[in-house]
Amino acid sequence: MVARKKKARPKTLQSKSGAQLRYIGVIRSELKERSQAPMQGSEGAPDAWIDIRPFAREALHGMQIGSDIVVLTWLHRSRRDVLKVHPRSDRSRPLTGVFWTRSPDRPNPIGLHRVTVREITQTGLRVGPIEAIDGTPVVDIKPVLPTSRDF
Amino acid sequence: MVARKKKARPKTLQSKSGAQLRYIGVIRSELKERSQAPMQGSEGAPDAWIDIRPFAREALHGMQIGSDIVVLTWLHRSRRDVLKVHPRSDRSRPLTGVFWTRSPDRPNPIGLHRVTVREITQTGLRVGPIEAIDGTPVVDIKPVLPTSRDF
């Protein structure tokens, strides 16, 4: 009797080296350049609109004005080849791994922004305060969990 | 005199519809299937290892044991074509837009996990508690900001 070959482990995405993000919306802000933007939303950032792309609008169903959400952005002006930085661009502070800083320059420049929902329309949301600049793509939106340590 | 054509607006990534994530590591956990995993880390999840890929290890420089970090994962077993779900898979709860839930099924299945750093080695970290299953790709790691509302 011929020995059966050991069944191959099913191929999943874990064997690949990356994945493709699909933008679900874009930030519309009075902040036009990185140099204008505060480093964190709590540091004097304005409110902004998030235009949601038509395919994703259904995913807003149930969202409530006044709630806190986490907006995940793709910081498209960032450098992806930087692994160490001076925190807050302060050269007196030692070079630090980007996973131990909030620098926008990092291998996958995903921004996390905790904001309050101000207004909801057919095509998007007004939220704030948020330091992301005009044109920044949005990749996800999540509620803040009251029962979790997460936020 | 020939009228000059209006200068084209510079092309940036904001005109595209997506971006490519590059995995920076992978979760190694005793949780092997989604069905075993609690819905949130605070609901009885174990500790796990994050193996960091060689190209990204330098970005851990300065990280401290005992600190809280946010691990961003790519929830590779998720469905990306789902826009509404019953929260916590409870069919008695009304269908809700995924941007108003923490469902792993969503257009860009990025997971956010606030965890404590237990151990740091040359090749990665032990962190916990974390509900992500074995083999889940990691896309970013950020410190929790003590001065921010973010976490």
mmCIF file of C-alpha atoms in Angstrom:
data_model
loop_
_atom_site.group_PDB
_atom_site.id
_atom_site.type_symbol
_atom_site.label_atom_id
_atom_site.label_comp_id
_atom_site.label_asym_id
_atom_site.label_seq_id
_atom_site.Cartn_x
_atom_site.Cartn_y
_atom_site.Cartn_z
ATOM 1 C CA MET A 1 0.000 0.000 0.000
ATOM 2 C CA VAL A 2 1.371 3.359 -1.003
ATOM 3 C CA ALA A 3 1.800 5.769 1.870
ATOM 4 C CA ARG A 4 -0.409 8.809 1.473
ATOM 5 C CA LYS A 5 1.367 12.079 1.332
ATOM 6 C CA LYS A 6 0.907 14.213 4.411
ATOM 7 C CA LYS A 7 -1.922 16.627 3.737
ATOM 8 C CA ALA A 8 -0.561 20.058 2.873
ATOM 9 C CA ARG A 9 -1.326 22.782 5.358
ATOM 10 C CA PRO A 10 -3.939 25.060 3.809
ATOM 11 C CA LYS A 11 -2.465 28.198 2.326
ATOM 12 C CA THR A 12 -3.655 31.283 4.116
ATOM 13 C CA LEU A 13 -2.638 34.912 3.956
ATOM 14 C CA GLN A 14 -0.230 34.295 6.837
ATOM 15 C CA SER A 15 2.260 32.915 4.312
ATOM 16 C CA LYS A 16 2.311 36.169 2.375
ATOM 17 C CA SER A 17 4.250 39.287 3.183
ATOM 18 C CA GLY A 18 1.494 41.852 2.899
ATOM 19 C CA ALA A 19 -2.100 42.828 2.157
ATOM 20 C CA GLN A 20 -3.892 45.429 0.095
ATOM 21 C CA LEU A 21 -5.767 48.218 1.874
ATOM 22 C CA ARG A 22 -8.784 49.742 0.166
ATOM 23 C CA TYR A 23 -9.506 53.330 1.157
ATOM 24 C CA ILE A 24 -13.015 53.777 2.570
ATOM 25 C CA GLY A 25 -12.928 57.554 2.619
ATOM 26 C CA VAL A 26 -10.834 60.710 2.778
ATOM 27 C CA ILE A 27 -10.256 63.569 5.266
ATOM 28 C CA ARG A 28 -11.394 67.061 4.194
ATOM 29 C CA SER A 29 -9.670 69.535 6.509
ATOM 30 C CA GLU A 30 -8.507 73.132 6.652
ATOM 31 C CA LEU A 31 -5.050 71.690 7.491
ATOM 32 C CA LYS A 32 -3.348 71.465 4.100
ATOM 33 C CA GLU A 33 0.256 70.609 5.037
ATOM 34 C CA ARG A 34 2.017 68.411 7.615
ATOM 35 C CA SER A 35 3.856 71.513 8.852
ATOM 36 C CA GLN A 36 0.524 73.093 9.898
ATOM 37 C CA ALA A 37 -0.728 70.022 11.742
ATOM 38 C CA PRO A 38 -0.408 69.601 15.502
ATOM 39 C CA MET A 39 1.243 66.320 16.504
ATOM 40 C CA GLN A 40 -1.873 65.043 18.270
ATOM 41 C CA GLY A 41 -5.570 65.871 17.982
ATOM 42 C CA SER A 42 -5.597 67.110 21.570
ATOM 43 C CA GLU A 43 -2.985 69.765 20.700
ATOM 44 C CA GLY A 44 -5.332 72.293 19.097
ATOM 45 C CA ALA A 45 -6.489 70.412 15.997
ATOM 46 C CA PRO A 46 -9.649 71.470 14.130
ATOM 47 C CA ASP A 47 -12.725 69.453 13.201
ATOM 48 C CA ALA A 48 -12.780 67.872 9.743
ATOM 49 C CA TRP A 49 -15.091 66.066 7.358
ATOM 50 C CA ILE A 50 -14.658 62.432 6.421
ATOM 51 C CA ASP A 51 -16.085 61.818 2.948
ATOM 52 C CA ILE A 52 -17.039 58.129 2.819
ATOM 53 C CA ARG A 53 -16.749 56.394 -0.555
ATOM 54 C CA PRO A 54 -20.110 55.158 -1.896
ATOM 55 C CA PHE A 55 -19.289 51.444 -1.526
ATOM 56 C CA ALA A 56 -18.695 51.831 2.237
ATOM 57 C CA ARG A 57 -21.495 54.184 3.305
ATOM 58 C CA GLU A 58 -23.747 51.352 4.462
ATOM 59 C CA ALA A 59 -21.142 50.524 7.130
ATOM 60 C CA LEU A 60 -22.004 53.770 8.991
ATOM 61 C CA HIS A 61 -25.501 52.479 9.815
ATOM 62 C CA GLY A 62 -26.368 53.082 13.467
ATOM 63 C CA MET A 63 -23.580 55.527 14.277
ATOM 64 C CA GLN A 64 -24.597 58.206 16.778
ATOM 65 C CA ILE A 65 -23.774 61.914 16.996
ATOM 66 C CA GLY A 66 -21.824 62.749 20.141
ATOM 67 C CA SER A 67 -20.141 59.337 20.342
ATOM 68 C CA ASP A 68 -16.406 58.788 20.337
ATOM 69 C CA ILE A 69 -14.916 56.755 17.500
ATOM 70 C CA VAL A 70 -11.446 55.746 16.391
ATOM 71 C CA VAL A 71 -10.575 56.814 12.861
ATOM 72 C CA LEU A 72 -7.754 54.857 11.212
ATOM 73 C CA THR A 73 -5.993 56.797 8.466
ATOM 74 C CA TRP A 74 -3.249 56.047 5.950
ATOM 75 C CA LEU A 75 -0.652 58.788 6.492
ATOM 76 C CA HIS A 76 0.155 59.061 2.806
ATOM 77 C CA ARG A 77 2.849 61.753 3.120
ATOM 78 C CA SER A 78 4.969 59.610 5.438
ATOM 79 C CA ARG A 79 8.269 57.850 4.851
ATOM 80 C CA ARG A 80 8.057 54.083 5.110
ATOM 81 C CA ASP A 81 11.804 53.393 5.217
ATOM 82 C CA VAL A 82 12.397 55.018 8.612
ATOM 83 C CA LEU A 83 12.915 52.693 11.613
ATOM 84 C CA LYS A 84 14.323 55.146 14.198
ATOM 85 C CA VAL A 85 13.507 58.791 14.871
ATOM 86 C CA HIS A 86 14.088 61.529 17.439
ATOM 87 C CA PRO A 87 10.747 61.606 19.335
ATOM 88 C CA ARG A 88 8.629 64.650 18.436
ATOM 89 C CA SER A 89 11.463 65.701 16.036
ATOM 90 C CA ASP A 90 13.438 66.882 19.097
ATOM 91 C CA ARG A 91 17.111 66.222 18.305
ATOM 92 C CA SER A 92 18.018 66.415 21.982
ATOM 93 C CA ARG A 93 16.061 63.184 22.513
ATOM 94 C CA PRO A 94 17.870 59.954 21.603
ATOM 95 C CA LEU A 95 17.059 58.012 18.431
ATOM 96 C CA THR A 96 14.178 55.680 19.248
ATOM 97 C CA GLY A 97 12.556 52.803 17.363
ATOM 98 C CA VAL A 98 9.424 53.993 15.574
ATOM 99 C CA PHE A 99 7.347 51.255 17.278
ATOM 100 C CA TRP A 100 8.082 53.102 20.517
ATOM 101 C CA THR A 101 6.986 56.494 19.077
ATOM 102 C CA ARG A 102 3.914 57.975 17.397
ATOM 103 C CA SER A 103 5.972 59.220 14.430
ATOM 104 C CA PRO A 104 4.003 59.159 11.158
ATOM 105 C CA ASP A 105 7.179 57.817 9.512
ATOM 106 C CA ARG A 106 7.061 54.009 9.993
ATOM 107 C CA PRO A 107 6.796 50.839 7.860
ATOM 108 C CA ASN A 108 2.979 50.994 7.734
ATOM 109 C CA PRO A 109 1.918 54.603 8.381
ATOM 110 C CA ILE A 110 -1.484 53.946 9.935
ATOM 111 C CA GLY A 111 -2.764 56.853 12.027
ATOM 112 C CA LEU A 112 -5.078 56.358 15.037
ATOM 113 C CA HIS A 113 -7.336 59.273 15.890
ATOM 114 C CA ARG A 114 -9.847 59.231 18.714
ATOM 115 C CA VAL A 115 -12.488 61.811 17.817
ATOM 116 C CA THR A 116 -16.072 62.811 18.595
ATOM 117 C CA VAL A 117 -18.800 62.485 15.945
ATOM 118 C CA ARG A 118 -20.251 65.991 15.376
ATOM 119 C CA GLU A 119 -22.535 65.433 12.387
ATOM 120 C CA ILE A 120 -23.637 62.583 10.112
ATOM 121 C CA THR A 121 -24.806 63.045 6.510
ATOM 122 C CA GLN A 122 -25.637 60.763 3.580
ATOM 123 C CA THR A 123 -22.037 60.920 2.364
ATOM 124 C CA GLY A 124 -19.930 61.146 5.490
ATOM 125 C CA LEU A 125 -19.199 62.492 8.953
ATOM 126 C CA ARG A 126 -17.911 65.610 10.631
ATOM 127 C CA VAL A 127 -15.534 64.671 13.467
ATOM 128 C CA GLY A 128 -12.970 66.292 15.689
ATOM 129 C CA PRO A 129 -10.588 67.335 16.895
ATOM 130 C CA ILE A 130 -8.311 65.637 14.337
ATOM 131 C CA GLU A 131 -4.760 66.482 13.241
ATOM 132 C CA ALA A 132 -4.838 64.567 9.924
ATOM 133 C CA ILE A 133 -4.289 66.808 6.890
ATOM 134 C CA ASP A 134 -6.613 67.362 3.950
ATOM 135 C CA GLY A 135 -6.534 64.467 1.507
ATOM 136 C CA THR A 136 -5.459 61.834 4.035
ATOM 137 C CA PRO A 137 -7.097 58.508 3.127
ATOM 138 C CA VAL A 138 -9.263 56.795 5.766
ATOM 139 C CA VAL A 139 -9.040 52.995 6.069
ATOM 140 C CA ASP A 140 -11.315 52.107 8.998
ATOM 141 C CA ILE A 141 -13.651 53.517 11.659
ATOM 142 C CA LYS A 142 -14.367 51.775 14.977
ATOM 143 C CA PRO A 143 -16.468 52.628 18.012
ATOM 144 C CA VAL A 144 -14.707 53.288 21.326
ATOM 145 C CA LEU A 145 -15.543 50.376 23.599
ATOM 146 C CA PRO A 146 -16.784 51.562 26.998
ATOM 147 C CA THR A 147 -16.069 48.154 28.541
ATOM 148 C CA SER A 148 -12.578 47.704 27.129
ATOM 149 C CA ARG A 149 -9.146 48.911 28.132
ATOM 150 C CA ASP A 150 -8.618 49.555 24.427
ATOM 151 C CA PHE A 151 -9.687 53.179 24.481
ATOM 152 C CA MET B 1 0.936 84.102 -27.643
ATOM 153 C CA VAL B 2 -0.224 80.613 -26.827
ATOM 154 C CA ALA B 3 -2.026 80.304 -23.534
ATOM 155 C CA ARG B 4 -0.189 78.017 -21.135
ATOM 156 C CA LYS B 5 -2.110 75.051 -19.929
ATOM 157 C CA LYS B 6 -3.168 75.246 -16.327
ATOM 158 C CA LYS B 7 -0.591 73.453 -14.223
ATOM 159 C CA ALA B 8 -1.802 69.990 -13.289
ATOM 160 C CA ARG B 9 -2.372 69.374 -9.600
ATOM 161 C CA PRO B 10 0.455 67.164 -8.327
ATOM 162 C CA LYS B 11 -0.497 63.518 -8.194
ATOM 163 C CA THR B 12 -0.408 62.155 -4.688
ATOM 164 C CA LEU B 13 -1.584 58.924 -3.147
ATOM 165 C CA GLN B 14 -4.888 60.593 -2.354
ATOM 166 C CA SER B 15 -5.916 60.054 -5.965
ATOM 167 C CA LYS B 16 -5.478 56.292 -5.649
ATOM 168 C CA SER B 17 -7.897 53.832 -4.155
ATOM 169 C CA GLY B 18 -5.600 51.903 -1.838
ATOM 170 C CA ALA B 19 -2.159 51.140 -0.403
ATOM 171 C CA GLN B 20 -0.004 48.080 0.197
ATOM 172 C CA LEU B 21 0.603 46.921 3.778
ATOM 173 C CA ARG B 22 3.843 45.127 4.545
ATOM 174 C CA TYR B 23 3.638 42.739 7.507
ATOM 175 C CA ILE B 24 6.183 43.585 10.225
ATOM 176 C CA GLY B 25 5.599 40.416 12.244
ATOM 177 C CA VAL B 26 3.249 37.601 13.188
ATOM 178 C CA ILE B 27 1.339 36.471 16.318
ATOM 179 C CA ARG B 28 2.370 33.127 17.852
ATOM 180 C CA SER B 29 -0.446 32.065 20.184
ATOM 181 C CA GLU B 30 -2.009 28.984 21.744
ATOM 182 C CA LEU B 31 -5.275 30.210 20.176
ATOM 183 C CA LYS B 32 -5.413 28.387 16.854
ATOM 184 C CA GLU B 33 -8.940 29.138 15.603
ATOM 185 C CA ARG B 34 -11.308 32.101 15.613
ATOM 186 C CA SER B 35 -13.857 29.930 17.430
ATOM 187 C CA GLN B 36 -11.473 29.609 20.416
ATOM 188 C CA ALA B 37 -10.728 33.317 20.628
ATOM 189 C CA PRO B 38 -12.520 35.639 23.060
ATOM 190 C CA MET B 39 -14.018 38.706 21.391
ATOM 191 C CA GLN B 40 -11.768 41.106 23.292
ATOM 192 C CA GLY B 41 -8.403 40.727 25.039
ATOM 193 C CA SER B 42 -10.015 41.609 28.365
ATOM 194 C CA GLU B 43 -12.348 38.599 28.083
ATOM 195 C CA GLY B 44 -9.883 35.914 29.187
ATOM 196 C CA ALA B 45 -7.314 36.002 26.367
ATOM 197 C CA PRO B 46 -3.823 34.523 26.850
ATOM 198 C CA ASP B 47 -0.403 36.097 26.342
ATOM 199 C CA ALA B 48 1.259 35.567 22.964
ATOM 200 C CA TRP B 49 4.554 36.115 21.180
ATOM 201 C CA ILE B 50 4.984 38.596 18.376
ATOM 202 C CA ASP B 51 7.774 37.443 16.056
ATOM 203 C CA ILE B 52 9.157 40.562 14.382
ATOM 204 C CA ARG B 53 10.501 40.188 10.847
ATOM 205 C CA PRO B 54 14.243 40.921 10.567
ATOM 206 C CA PHE B 55 13.822 44.126 8.522
ATOM 207 C CA ALA B 56 11.689 45.738 11.266
ATOM 208 C CA ARG B 57 13.482 44.696 14.477
ATOM 209 C CA GLU B 58 15.412 47.958 14.749
ATOM 210 C CA ALA B 59 12.070 49.759 15.195
ATOM 211 C CA LEU B 60 11.654 48.144 18.660
ATOM 212 C CA HIS B 61 14.638 50.096 19.996
ATOM 213 C CA GLY B 62 13.863 51.649 23.396
ATOM 214 C CA MET B 63 10.695 49.688 24.150
ATOM 215 C CA GLN B 64 10.248 48.910 27.851
ATOM 216 C CA ILE B 65 8.947 45.842 29.663
ATOM 217 C CA GLY B 66 5.796 46.568 31.648
ATOM 218 C CA SER B 67 4.634 49.305 29.260
ATOM 219 C CA ASP B 68 1.336 49.292 27.422
ATOM 220 C CA ILE B 69 1.396 49.298 23.641
ATOM 221 C CA VAL B 70 -1.174 49.111 20.860
ATOM 222 C CA VAL B 71 -0.642 46.225 18.457
ATOM 223 C CA LEU B 72 -2.271 46.615 15.036
ATOM 224 C CA THR B 73 -2.980 43.308 13.321
ATOM 225 C CA TRP B 74 -4.326 42.255 9.940
ATOM 226 C CA LEU B 75 -7.249 39.916 10.743
ATOM 227 C CA HIS B 76 -6.485 37.610 7.825
ATOM 228 C CA ARG B 77 -9.399 35.209 8.386
ATOM 229 C CA SER B 78 -11.990 37.964 8.094
ATOM 230 C CA ARG B 79 -14.510 38.704 5.365
ATOM 231 C CA ARG B 80 -13.929 42.032 3.633
ATOM 232 C CA ASP B 81 -17.267 42.175 1.790
ATOM 233 C CA VAL B 82 -19.413 42.573 4.926
ATOM 234 C CA LEU B 83 -20.819 46.045 5.689
ATOM 235 C CA LYS B 84 -23.460 45.193 8.325
ATOM 236 C CA VAL B 85 -23.459 42.605 11.118
ATOM 237 C CA HIS B 86 -25.387 41.624 14.226
ATOM 238 C CA PRO B 87 -23.154 42.977 17.052
ATOM 239 C CA ARG B 88 -21.264 40.203 18.880
ATOM 240 C CA SER B 89 -22.965 37.697 16.492
ATOM 241 C CA ASP B 90 -26.157 38.084 18.561
ATOM 242 C CA ARG B 91 -29.069 37.770 16.106
ATOM 243 C CA SER B 92 -31.431 39.431 18.574
ATOM 244 C CA ARG B 93 -29.457 42.663 18.061
ATOM 245 C CA PRO B 94 -30.316 44.672 14.925
ATOM 246 C CA LEU B 95 -28.036 44.705 11.887
ATOM 247 C CA THR B 96 -25.475 47.458 12.421
ATOM 248 C CA GLY B 97 -22.871 49.070 10.156
ATOM 249 C CA VAL B 98 -19.445 47.520 10.759
ATOM 250 C CA PHE B 99 -17.919 50.989 11.408
ATOM 251 C CA TRP B 100 -20.157 51.067 14.488
ATOM 252 C CA THR B 101 -19.011 47.607 15.694
ATOM 253 C CA ARG B 102 -15.734 45.858 16.491
ATOM 254 C CA SER B 103 -16.533 42.971 14.132
ATOM 255 C CA PRO B 104 -13.404 41.521 12.482
ATOM 256 C CA ASP B 105 -15.418 41.363 9.251
ATOM 257 C CA ARG B 106 -15.033 44.811 7.604
ATOM 258 C CA PRO B 107 -13.531 46.375 4.444
ATOM 259 C CA ASN B 108 -10.047 46.649 6.001
ATOM 260 C CA PRO B 109 -9.804 44.116 8.846
ATOM 261 C CA ILE B 110 -7.282 45.913 11.042
ATOM 262 C CA GLY B 111 -7.363 44.764 14.665
ATOM 263 C CA LEU B 112 -6.445 47.066 17.577
ATOM 264 C CA HIS B 113 -5.116 45.370 20.691
ATOM 265 C CA ARG B 114 -3.992 47.246 23.788
ATOM 266 C CA VAL B 115 -1.562 44.929 25.586
ATOM 267 C CA THR B 116 1.230 44.965 28.149
ATOM 268 C CA VAL B 117 4.820 44.163 27.129
ATOM 269 C CA ARG B 118 5.927 41.103 29.188
ATOM 270 C CA GLU B 119 9.285 40.268 27.618
ATOM 271 C CA ILE B 120 11.577 41.578 24.860
ATOM 272 C CA THR B 121 14.049 39.409 22.920
ATOM 273 C CA GLN B 122 16.289 39.870 19.870
ATOM 274 C CA THR B 123 13.516 38.619 17.581
ATOM 275 C CA GLY B 124 10.306 39.851 19.151
ATOM 276 C CA LEU B 125 8.060 40.477 22.133
ATOM 277 C CA ARG B 126 5.812 38.590 24.522
ATOM 278 C CA VAL B 127 2.606 40.587 25.128
ATOM 279 C CA GLY B 128 -0.816 40.118 26.583
ATOM 280 C CA PRO B 129 -3.588 39.572 27.064
ATOM 281 C CA ILE B 130 -4.384 39.345 23.344
ATOM 282 C CA GLU B 131 -7.241 37.606 21.532
ATOM 283 C CA ALA B 132 -5.592 37.437 18.081
ATOM 284 C CA ILE B 133 -5.116 33.879 16.798
ATOM 285 C CA ASP B 134 -1.877 32.139 15.870
ATOM 286 C CA GLY B 135 -0.584 33.257 12.492
ATOM 287 C CA THR B 136 -2.262 36.662 12.516
ATOM 288 C CA PRO B 137 -0.007 39.178 10.740
ATOM 289 C CA VAL B 138 1.093 42.273 12.664
ATOM 290 C CA VAL B 139 1.238 45.586 10.770
ATOM 291 C CA ASP B 140 2.220 48.178 13.390
ATOM 292 C CA ILE B 141 3.039 48.720 17.074
ATOM 293 C CA LYS B 142 2.563 52.050 18.873
ATOM 294 C CA PRO B 143 3.108 53.214 22.454
ATOM 295 C CA VAL B 144 0.079 54.191 24.530
ATOM 296 C CA LEU B 145 0.256 57.941 25.015
ATOM 297 C CA PRO B 146 -0.164 58.913 28.671
ATOM 298 C CA THR B 147 -0.994 62.510 27.734
ATOM 299 C CA SER B 148 -3.525 61.724 25.037
ATOM 300 C CA ARG B 149 -7.190 60.784 25.043
ATOM 301 C CA ASP B 150 -6.227 58.235 22.412
ATOM 302 C CA PHE B 151 -5.787 55.334 24.778
#
